[in-house]
């Protein structure tokens, strides 16, 4: 029998803890180390922050990733720290240079060539040089508004227009996402940050639109996106966010991808914490116009936290099996749950 798949986790926030929690329930896989810079975490056992009971070795969380990579041989490092390719780039390079495969939760890494073509080429070259694979994935981008859309087009003769809509809750996500979405800020601060260009909103529209276009073999002539605030009328509170009446509960985003000057891809994505408090029902919707027309509805939404965690864990064997280089979800097998021993999925 093969040795267990060895996984490291870099970033022990909401997603990192969730990934560890899920890995501990799987067969044939071992968490060999956890890295984070939070002084409230460093030096403590990673199991101390989880809800699952386990006889797994309770590794101490460390702040020095180089030391971790030297001391704990691993097959894959899951990096759950940043949303942007520029910010996570140096982390990815560090792991690559230790000869370890990478799965990143950074939204831009789902299709990094859309926003950072030069960094993408550099990552691809370094990964091939070191014989490892790099993948960015998550629930969205990575699945709902791009890969699932493409899968549905597989049963169509013609595709004339694509509309993807995700109405979801931000409540499962940690401080990084809360800050990007402006959760809890005043309208005045919203306008100030919009003017300064420091409010990200949803990160990933550009990546999803370009992934769809690439998958269908069409060339985008133009991409644009819009943002507007979702103002709360009530007090709202999640684990990582709190909102007073009159302040932002989240951001309503939309985007369009044009082909030959005409709208071809349309995306809508209002996100907020505790949407049910004010009667907003969550859901995922895909509407494809062509031959035949296709309409898909998932109610309520696929949970963003669970979905991102599961995508990262379920793609581990496919990343290990892949040829070296920078990959997207277009390049790897269809994601699916791993119910048996993870080692049996390795080639």
mmCIF file of C-alpha atoms in Angstrom:
data_model
loop_
_atom_site.group_PDB
_atom_site.id
_atom_site.type_symbol
_atom_site.label_atom_id
_atom_site.label_comp_id
_atom_site.label_asym_id
_atom_site.label_seq_id
_atom_site.Cartn_x
_atom_site.Cartn_y
_atom_site.Cartn_z
ATOM 1 C CA UNK A 1 0.000 0.000 0.000
ATOM 2 C CA UNK A 2 1.217 3.489 -0.835
ATOM 3 C CA UNK A 3 2.121 5.899 1.930
ATOM 4 C CA UNK A 4 -0.560 8.431 2.830
ATOM 5 C CA UNK A 5 -0.850 11.547 0.696
ATOM 6 C CA UNK A 6 0.990 14.264 2.628
ATOM 7 C CA UNK A 7 -0.640 17.697 2.732
ATOM 8 C CA UNK A 8 0.512 21.009 4.194
ATOM 9 C CA UNK A 9 -1.733 24.005 4.856
ATOM 10 C CA UNK A 10 -0.487 27.596 4.564
ATOM 11 C CA UNK A 11 -3.015 29.988 6.064
ATOM 12 C CA UNK A 12 -5.110 28.831 9.007
ATOM 13 C CA UNK A 13 -8.125 31.097 8.833
ATOM 14 C CA UNK A 14 -11.699 30.040 8.100
ATOM 15 C CA UNK A 15 -10.799 28.136 4.927
ATOM 16 C CA UNK A 16 -7.548 26.666 6.247
ATOM 17 C CA UNK A 17 -9.245 25.273 9.337
ATOM 18 C CA UNK A 18 -12.085 23.909 7.226
ATOM 19 C CA UNK A 19 -9.628 22.184 4.895
ATOM 20 C CA UNK A 20 -7.845 20.591 7.862
ATOM 21 C CA UNK A 21 -11.174 19.484 9.312
ATOM 22 C CA UNK A 22 -12.163 17.790 6.045
ATOM 23 C CA UNK A 23 -8.764 16.156 5.515
ATOM 24 C CA UNK A 24 -8.934 14.532 8.950
ATOM 25 C CA UNK A 25 -12.118 12.729 7.889
ATOM 26 C CA UNK A 26 -10.540 11.282 4.730
ATOM 27 C CA UNK A 27 -8.725 7.988 4.261
ATOM 28 C CA UNK A 28 -5.187 7.802 2.912
ATOM 29 C CA UNK A 29 -4.187 11.399 3.626
ATOM 30 C CA UNK A 30 -2.190 13.066 6.406
ATOM 31 C CA UNK A 31 -1.795 16.712 7.407
ATOM 32 C CA UNK A 32 1.972 17.052 7.856
ATOM 33 C CA UNK A 33 2.142 20.708 8.881
ATOM 34 C CA UNK A 34 0.386 24.061 9.150
ATOM 35 C CA UNK A 35 1.822 27.557 8.655
ATOM 36 C CA UNK A 36 0.357 30.909 9.699
ATOM 37 C CA UNK A 37 1.729 34.241 10.919
ATOM 38 C CA UNK A 38 -1.055 34.962 13.424
ATOM 39 C CA UNK A 39 0.590 35.159 16.849
ATOM 40 C CA UNK A 40 -2.582 33.754 18.413
ATOM 41 C CA UNK A 41 -2.086 30.555 16.392
ATOM 42 C CA UNK A 42 1.683 30.052 16.211
ATOM 43 C CA UNK A 43 3.016 27.487 18.656
ATOM 44 C CA UNK A 44 -0.362 25.900 19.299
ATOM 45 C CA UNK A 45 -1.536 22.542 17.980
ATOM 46 C CA UNK A 46 -3.550 22.753 14.774
ATOM 47 C CA UNK A 47 -6.105 20.294 16.167
ATOM 48 C CA UNK A 48 -6.868 22.664 19.031
ATOM 49 C CA UNK A 49 -8.897 24.874 16.670
ATOM 50 C CA UNK A 50 -10.991 22.116 15.072
ATOM 51 C CA UNK A 51 -14.322 20.528 15.929
ATOM 52 C CA UNK A 52 -13.412 17.007 14.810
ATOM 53 C CA UNK A 53 -12.066 14.409 17.227
ATOM 54 C CA UNK A 54 -8.894 12.802 15.901
ATOM 55 C CA UNK A 55 -5.889 10.760 17.004
ATOM 56 C CA UNK A 56 -3.847 12.556 14.317
ATOM 57 C CA UNK A 57 -0.535 14.042 15.489
ATOM 58 C CA UNK A 58 -1.255 17.557 16.778
ATOM 59 C CA UNK A 59 1.426 19.463 14.839
ATOM 60 C CA UNK A 60 2.319 22.892 16.190
ATOM 61 C CA UNK A 61 1.425 25.753 13.856
ATOM 62 C CA UNK A 62 4.610 27.460 12.648
ATOM 63 C CA UNK A 63 5.317 30.858 11.104
ATOM 64 C CA UNK A 64 8.437 29.818 9.142
ATOM 65 C CA UNK A 65 7.258 28.111 5.965
ATOM 66 C CA UNK A 66 10.794 27.322 4.766
ATOM 67 C CA UNK A 67 11.475 25.421 7.973
ATOM 68 C CA UNK A 68 8.188 23.560 7.569
ATOM 69 C CA UNK A 69 8.972 22.606 3.976
ATOM 70 C CA UNK A 70 12.434 21.368 4.998
ATOM 71 C CA UNK A 71 11.234 19.398 8.012
ATOM 72 C CA UNK A 72 7.963 17.945 6.710
ATOM 73 C CA UNK A 73 8.110 16.336 3.253
ATOM 74 C CA UNK A 74 4.779 16.826 1.520
ATOM 75 C CA UNK A 75 3.030 16.088 -1.768
ATOM 76 C CA UNK A 76 0.774 19.165 -1.835
ATOM 77 C CA UNK A 77 0.666 22.521 -0.089
ATOM 78 C CA UNK A 78 -2.757 24.182 0.026
ATOM 79 C CA UNK A 79 -2.267 27.961 0.221
ATOM 80 C CA UNK A 80 -5.316 29.684 1.719
ATOM 81 C CA UNK A 81 -4.099 33.215 2.359
ATOM 82 C CA UNK A 82 -4.767 35.773 -0.399
ATOM 83 C CA UNK A 83 -7.205 36.526 -3.216
ATOM 84 C CA UNK A 84 -4.810 38.095 -5.704
ATOM 85 C CA UNK A 85 -2.095 36.486 -7.834
ATOM 86 C CA UNK A 86 0.393 39.287 -7.072
ATOM 87 C CA UNK A 87 -0.013 38.804 -3.334
ATOM 88 C CA UNK A 88 0.213 35.015 -3.365
ATOM 89 C CA UNK A 89 2.915 34.813 -6.065
ATOM 90 C CA UNK A 90 5.930 34.736 -3.721
ATOM 91 C CA UNK A 91 4.271 32.060 -1.579
ATOM 92 C CA UNK A 92 3.611 29.883 -4.608
ATOM 93 C CA UNK A 93 7.204 30.306 -5.796
ATOM 94 C CA UNK A 94 8.545 29.325 -2.371
ATOM 95 C CA UNK A 95 6.565 26.080 -2.388
ATOM 96 C CA UNK A 96 7.412 25.305 -6.015
ATOM 97 C CA UNK A 97 11.130 25.701 -5.336
ATOM 98 C CA UNK A 98 10.852 23.050 -2.626
ATOM 99 C CA UNK A 99 9.472 20.636 -5.230
ATOM 100 C CA UNK A 100 5.932 20.583 -3.821
ATOM 101 C CA UNK A 101 2.631 20.790 -5.723
ATOM 102 C CA UNK A 102 0.379 23.780 -4.978
ATOM 103 C CA UNK A 103 -3.367 24.273 -4.656
ATOM 104 C CA UNK A 104 -4.280 27.933 -4.133
ATOM 105 C CA UNK A 105 -7.588 29.367 -2.954
ATOM 106 C CA UNK A 106 -6.692 32.781 -4.444
ATOM 107 C CA UNK A 107 -9.587 33.693 -6.724
ATOM 108 C CA UNK A 108 -7.346 35.206 -9.398
ATOM 109 C CA UNK A 109 -5.342 31.969 -9.528
ATOM 110 C CA UNK A 110 -8.375 30.167 -10.987
ATOM 111 C CA UNK A 111 -7.409 31.685 -14.359
ATOM 112 C CA UNK A 112 -4.409 33.923 -13.609
ATOM 113 C CA UNK A 113 -3.543 34.560 -17.237
ATOM 114 C CA UNK A 114 -6.606 36.841 -17.436
ATOM 115 C CA UNK A 115 -5.135 39.462 -15.105
ATOM 116 C CA UNK A 116 -1.468 38.538 -14.674
ATOM 117 C CA UNK A 117 -0.182 36.911 -17.887
ATOM 118 C CA UNK A 118 3.500 37.528 -17.103
ATOM 119 C CA UNK A 119 3.302 36.111 -13.577
ATOM 120 C CA UNK A 120 1.326 33.167 -14.976
ATOM 121 C CA UNK A 121 4.108 32.389 -17.441
ATOM 122 C CA UNK A 122 6.666 32.627 -14.653
ATOM 123 C CA UNK A 123 4.697 30.265 -12.414
ATOM 124 C CA UNK A 124 4.228 27.833 -15.297
ATOM 125 C CA UNK A 125 7.937 27.860 -16.139
ATOM 126 C CA UNK A 126 9.042 27.387 -12.528
ATOM 127 C CA UNK A 127 6.518 24.599 -11.989
ATOM 128 C CA UNK A 128 7.750 22.728 -15.057
ATOM 129 C CA UNK A 129 11.376 23.259 -14.032
ATOM 130 C CA UNK A 130 10.666 21.798 -10.591
ATOM 131 C CA UNK A 131 8.340 19.061 -11.903
ATOM 132 C CA UNK A 132 5.286 20.163 -9.914
ATOM 133 C CA UNK A 133 1.733 21.280 -10.635
ATOM 134 C CA UNK A 134 -0.004 24.509 -9.571
ATOM 135 C CA UNK A 135 -3.796 24.904 -9.510
ATOM 136 C CA UNK A 136 -6.079 27.678 -8.317
ATOM 137 C CA UNK A 137 -9.583 26.577 -7.401
ATOM 138 C CA UNK A 138 -12.589 27.148 -5.174
ATOM 139 C CA UNK A 139 -16.353 27.270 -5.392
ATOM 140 C CA UNK A 140 -16.354 30.512 -7.387
ATOM 141 C CA UNK A 141 -14.288 31.045 -9.399
ATOM 142 C CA UNK A 142 -13.380 27.438 -10.031
ATOM 143 C CA UNK A 143 -16.777 25.808 -10.327
ATOM 144 C CA UNK A 144 -20.207 27.488 -10.101
ATOM 145 C CA UNK A 145 -19.918 30.382 -12.548
ATOM 146 C CA UNK A 146 -17.356 28.893 -14.928
ATOM 147 C CA UNK A 147 -16.655 25.141 -14.907
ATOM 148 C CA UNK A 148 -20.283 24.162 -14.303
ATOM 149 C CA UNK A 149 -21.362 26.581 -17.039
ATOM 150 C CA UNK A 150 -18.948 24.952 -19.472
ATOM 151 C CA UNK A 151 -20.106 21.454 -18.513
ATOM 152 C CA UNK A 152 -23.711 22.373 -19.328
ATOM 153 C CA UNK A 153 -22.719 23.668 -22.779
ATOM 154 C CA UNK A 154 -21.426 20.179 -23.570
ATOM 155 C CA UNK A 155 -24.955 19.088 -24.496
ATOM 156 C CA UNK A 156 -25.627 22.070 -26.772
ATOM 157 C CA UNK A 157 -25.224 22.375 -30.545
ATOM 158 C CA UNK A 158 -24.992 26.164 -30.397
ATOM 159 C CA UNK A 159 -24.420 28.694 -27.620
ATOM 160 C CA UNK A 160 -25.727 32.198 -28.267
ATOM 161 C CA UNK A 161 -25.652 33.729 -24.782
ATOM 162 C CA UNK A 162 -24.609 32.756 -21.249
ATOM 163 C CA UNK A 163 -25.984 34.146 -18.005
ATOM 164 C CA UNK A 164 -24.682 32.997 -14.623
ATOM 165 C CA UNK A 165 -26.075 34.305 -11.348
ATOM 166 C CA UNK A 166 -25.036 33.480 -7.790
ATOM 167 C CA UNK A 167 -26.941 34.927 -4.843
ATOM 168 C CA UNK A 168 -24.935 33.883 -1.826
ATOM 169 C CA UNK A 169 -24.043 34.410 1.792
ATOM 170 C CA UNK A 170 -20.632 35.695 2.842
ATOM 171 C CA UNK A 171 -21.121 34.464 6.402
ATOM 172 C CA UNK A 172 -18.829 31.382 6.147
ATOM 173 C CA UNK A 173 -15.826 33.423 5.043
ATOM 174 C CA UNK A 174 -13.064 35.001 7.107
ATOM 175 C CA UNK A 175 -11.646 38.503 7.663
ATOM 176 C CA UNK A 176 -9.918 38.747 4.256
ATOM 177 C CA UNK A 177 -13.191 38.338 2.357
ATOM 178 C CA UNK A 178 -15.036 40.619 4.799
ATOM 179 C CA UNK A 179 -12.499 43.369 4.084
ATOM 180 C CA UNK A 180 -12.642 42.845 0.307
ATOM 181 C CA UNK A 181 -16.437 43.015 0.353
ATOM 182 C CA UNK A 182 -16.599 46.059 2.629
ATOM 183 C CA UNK A 183 -18.766 44.265 5.168
ATOM 184 C CA UNK A 184 -19.641 46.632 8.014
ATOM 185 C CA UNK A 185 -18.325 49.857 6.475
ATOM 186 C CA UNK A 186 -20.394 53.035 6.142
ATOM 187 C CA UNK A 187 -21.648 54.377 2.822
ATOM 188 C CA UNK A 188 -19.209 57.259 3.191
ATOM 189 C CA UNK A 189 -16.308 54.832 3.557
ATOM 190 C CA UNK A 190 -17.645 52.823 0.615
ATOM 191 C CA UNK A 191 -17.513 55.874 -1.659
ATOM 192 C CA UNK A 192 -14.043 56.798 -0.363
ATOM 193 C CA UNK A 193 -12.701 53.311 -1.021
ATOM 194 C CA UNK A 194 -14.345 53.192 -4.435
ATOM 195 C CA UNK A 195 -12.659 56.466 -5.360
ATOM 196 C CA UNK A 196 -9.320 55.214 -4.028
ATOM 197 C CA UNK A 197 -9.712 51.840 -5.776
ATOM 198 C CA UNK A 198 -9.248 49.879 -2.545
ATOM 199 C CA UNK A 199 -12.566 48.009 -2.479
ATOM 200 C CA UNK A 200 -12.259 44.735 -4.370
ATOM 201 C CA UNK A 201 -15.773 43.350 -4.086
ATOM 202 C CA UNK A 202 -16.038 39.938 -5.706
ATOM 203 C CA UNK A 203 -12.669 38.795 -7.004
ATOM 204 C CA UNK A 204 -12.972 36.399 -9.925
ATOM 205 C CA UNK A 205 -15.394 37.715 -12.551
ATOM 206 C CA UNK A 206 -12.616 38.406 -15.029
ATOM 207 C CA UNK A 207 -11.165 34.959 -14.403
ATOM 208 C CA UNK A 208 -14.525 33.188 -14.816
ATOM 209 C CA UNK A 209 -15.430 35.060 -18.001
ATOM 210 C CA UNK A 210 -12.033 34.371 -19.554
ATOM 211 C CA UNK A 211 -12.156 30.717 -18.503
ATOM 212 C CA UNK A 212 -15.534 30.284 -20.200
ATOM 213 C CA UNK A 213 -14.346 32.041 -23.361
ATOM 214 C CA UNK A 214 -11.178 29.945 -23.461
ATOM 215 C CA UNK A 215 -13.115 26.742 -22.886
ATOM 216 C CA UNK A 216 -15.515 27.522 -25.734
ATOM 217 C CA UNK A 217 -12.778 28.689 -28.083
ATOM 218 C CA UNK A 218 -14.033 32.255 -28.534
ATOM 219 C CA UNK A 219 -12.068 35.491 -28.200
ATOM 220 C CA UNK A 220 -13.318 38.247 -25.943
ATOM 221 C CA UNK A 221 -13.420 41.707 -27.494
ATOM 222 C CA UNK A 222 -14.286 43.494 -24.245
ATOM 223 C CA UNK A 223 -14.779 42.841 -20.530
ATOM 224 C CA UNK A 224 -16.394 45.131 -17.965
ATOM 225 C CA UNK A 225 -17.766 44.877 -14.444
ATOM 226 C CA UNK A 226 -19.887 46.981 -12.120
ATOM 227 C CA UNK A 227 -20.271 47.286 -8.360
ATOM 228 C CA UNK A 228 -22.893 48.729 -6.033
ATOM 229 C CA UNK A 229 -23.385 48.518 -2.263
ATOM 230 C CA UNK A 230 -25.873 46.315 -0.434
ATOM 231 C CA UNK A 231 -26.989 48.450 2.518
ATOM 232 C CA UNK A 232 -28.439 46.680 5.546
ATOM 233 C CA UNK A 233 -31.652 47.811 7.226
ATOM 234 C CA UNK A 234 -31.016 45.636 10.283
ATOM 235 C CA UNK A 235 -28.236 44.508 12.596
ATOM 236 C CA UNK A 236 -26.427 41.491 11.192
ATOM 237 C CA UNK A 237 -23.660 39.366 12.641
ATOM 238 C CA UNK A 238 -21.647 36.406 11.373
ATOM 239 C CA UNK A 239 -18.578 34.736 12.852
ATOM 240 C CA UNK A 240 -16.227 37.165 11.095
ATOM 241 C CA UNK A 241 -18.439 40.145 10.256
ATOM 242 C CA UNK A 242 -20.836 42.576 11.911
ATOM 243 C CA UNK A 243 -23.127 45.159 10.304
ATOM 244 C CA UNK A 244 -25.159 48.034 11.719
ATOM 245 C CA UNK A 245 -28.248 49.462 9.973
ATOM 246 C CA UNK A 246 -27.242 51.841 7.193
ATOM 247 C CA UNK A 247 -23.885 50.132 6.702
ATOM 248 C CA UNK A 248 -22.767 47.655 4.049
ATOM 249 C CA UNK A 249 -23.790 44.003 4.331
ATOM 250 C CA UNK A 250 -21.904 43.242 1.123
ATOM 251 C CA UNK A 251 -21.525 44.108 -2.544
ATOM 252 C CA UNK A 252 -23.723 43.545 -5.600
ATOM 253 C CA UNK A 253 -21.460 42.806 -8.573
ATOM 254 C CA UNK A 254 -22.176 42.281 -12.249
ATOM 255 C CA UNK A 255 -19.968 41.711 -15.292
ATOM 256 C CA UNK A 256 -20.171 41.249 -19.043
ATOM 257 C CA UNK A 257 -17.927 39.585 -21.562
ATOM 258 C CA UNK A 258 -18.338 40.664 -25.191
ATOM 259 C CA UNK A 259 -17.504 38.694 -28.319
ATOM 260 C CA UNK A 260 -17.316 40.560 -31.635
ATOM 261 C CA UNK A 261 -18.727 43.626 -29.890
ATOM 262 C CA UNK A 262 -21.859 41.871 -28.573
ATOM 263 C CA UNK A 263 -22.664 40.703 -25.048
ATOM 264 C CA UNK A 264 -21.996 36.966 -24.865
ATOM 265 C CA UNK A 265 -21.449 36.302 -21.140
ATOM 266 C CA UNK A 266 -23.412 38.025 -18.374
ATOM 267 C CA UNK A 267 -22.730 37.551 -14.662
ATOM 268 C CA UNK A 268 -24.620 38.684 -11.564
ATOM 269 C CA UNK A 269 -23.309 38.136 -8.059
ATOM 270 C CA UNK A 270 -24.851 39.878 -5.031
ATOM 271 C CA UNK A 271 -22.998 38.789 -1.866
ATOM 272 C CA UNK A 272 -23.765 39.708 1.731
ATOM 273 C CA UNK A 273 -23.614 38.319 5.242
ATOM 274 C CA UNK A 274 -26.783 36.782 6.668
ATOM 275 C CA UNK A 275 -28.958 37.524 3.593
ATOM 276 C CA UNK A 276 -31.937 35.642 5.066
ATOM 277 C CA UNK A 277 -32.274 38.304 7.788
ATOM 278 C CA UNK A 278 -33.875 40.600 5.207
ATOM 279 C CA UNK A 279 -35.656 37.935 3.196
ATOM 280 C CA UNK A 280 -33.077 37.328 0.470
ATOM 281 C CA UNK A 281 -33.121 33.699 -0.675
ATOM 282 C CA UNK A 282 -29.803 32.355 -1.902
ATOM 283 C CA UNK A 283 -29.365 30.317 -5.062
ATOM 284 C CA UNK A 284 -27.224 29.488 -8.085
ATOM 285 C CA UNK A 285 -28.623 29.978 -11.571
ATOM 286 C CA UNK A 286 -27.297 29.292 -15.059
ATOM 287 C CA UNK A 287 -29.294 30.273 -18.144
ATOM 288 C CA UNK A 288 -27.951 29.303 -21.560
ATOM 289 C CA UNK A 289 -29.559 30.479 -24.788
ATOM 290 C CA UNK A 290 -28.902 28.382 -27.859
ATOM 291 C CA UNK A 291 -29.781 24.955 -29.215
ATOM 292 C CA UNK A 292 -31.247 23.782 -26.918
ATOM 293 C CA UNK A 293 -31.939 26.428 -24.280
ATOM 294 C CA UNK A 294 -30.842 25.310 -20.816
ATOM 295 C CA UNK A 295 -31.879 26.678 -17.427
ATOM 296 C CA UNK A 296 -30.400 25.373 -14.172
ATOM 297 C CA UNK A 297 -31.407 26.387 -10.652
ATOM 298 C CA UNK A 298 -29.908 25.322 -7.303
ATOM 299 C CA UNK A 299 -31.765 26.472 -4.179
ATOM 300 C CA UNK A 300 -30.408 27.401 -1.740
ATOM 301 C CA UNK A 301 -26.912 28.251 -2.977
ATOM 302 C CA UNK A 302 -24.084 25.748 -2.750
ATOM 303 C CA UNK A 303 -22.480 26.819 0.522
ATOM 304 C CA UNK A 304 -19.465 28.947 -0.362
ATOM 305 C CA UNK A 305 -17.333 27.882 2.570
ATOM 306 C CA UNK A 306 -18.007 24.153 2.332
ATOM 307 C CA UNK A 307 -17.766 24.310 -1.454
ATOM 308 C CA UNK A 308 -14.353 26.006 -1.479
ATOM 309 C CA UNK A 309 -12.991 23.623 1.145
ATOM 310 C CA UNK A 310 -14.289 20.576 -0.730
ATOM 311 C CA UNK A 311 -12.970 21.735 -4.102
ATOM 312 C CA UNK A 312 -9.468 22.131 -2.678
ATOM 313 C CA UNK A 313 -9.469 18.730 -0.979
ATOM 314 C CA UNK A 314 -11.156 16.835 -3.813
ATOM 315 C CA UNK A 315 -8.672 18.159 -6.391
ATOM 316 C CA UNK A 316 -5.605 16.901 -4.467
ATOM 317 C CA UNK A 317 -5.163 13.584 -6.332
ATOM 318 C CA UNK A 318 -5.811 15.217 -9.710
ATOM 319 C CA UNK A 319 -3.103 17.805 -9.041
ATOM 320 C CA UNK A 320 -0.644 15.088 -8.006
ATOM 321 C CA UNK A 321 -1.461 13.071 -11.143
ATOM 322 C CA UNK A 322 -1.211 16.045 -13.526
ATOM 323 C CA UNK A 323 1.730 16.877 -15.746
ATOM 324 C CA UNK A 324 3.947 19.692 -14.407
ATOM 325 C CA UNK A 325 2.989 23.318 -14.936
ATOM 326 C CA UNK A 326 0.305 25.878 -14.146
ATOM 327 C CA UNK A 327 -3.153 24.368 -14.622
ATOM 328 C CA UNK A 328 -6.747 25.574 -14.512
ATOM 329 C CA UNK A 329 -9.904 23.580 -13.892
ATOM 330 C CA UNK A 330 -10.185 23.234 -17.675
ATOM 331 C CA UNK A 331 -7.076 21.042 -17.691
ATOM 332 C CA UNK A 332 -7.930 18.516 -14.986
ATOM 333 C CA UNK A 333 -10.576 15.795 -14.519
ATOM 334 C CA UNK A 334 -14.074 16.699 -13.396
ATOM 335 C CA UNK A 335 -14.072 17.377 -9.638
ATOM 336 C CA UNK A 336 -15.952 14.843 -7.548
ATOM 337 C CA UNK A 337 -16.186 13.772 -3.928
ATOM 338 C CA UNK A 338 -13.596 11.321 -2.624
ATOM 339 C CA UNK A 339 -15.478 8.690 -0.627
ATOM 340 C CA UNK A 340 -12.790 6.009 -0.610
ATOM 341 C CA UNK A 341 -9.059 5.969 0.082
ATOM 342 C CA UNK A 342 -7.388 8.963 -1.596
ATOM 343 C CA UNK A 343 -4.345 6.852 -2.415
ATOM 344 C CA UNK A 344 -6.426 4.718 -4.780
ATOM 345 C CA UNK A 345 -6.931 7.762 -7.015
ATOM 346 C CA UNK A 346 -3.210 8.220 -7.597
ATOM 347 C CA UNK A 347 -1.700 6.966 -10.829
#
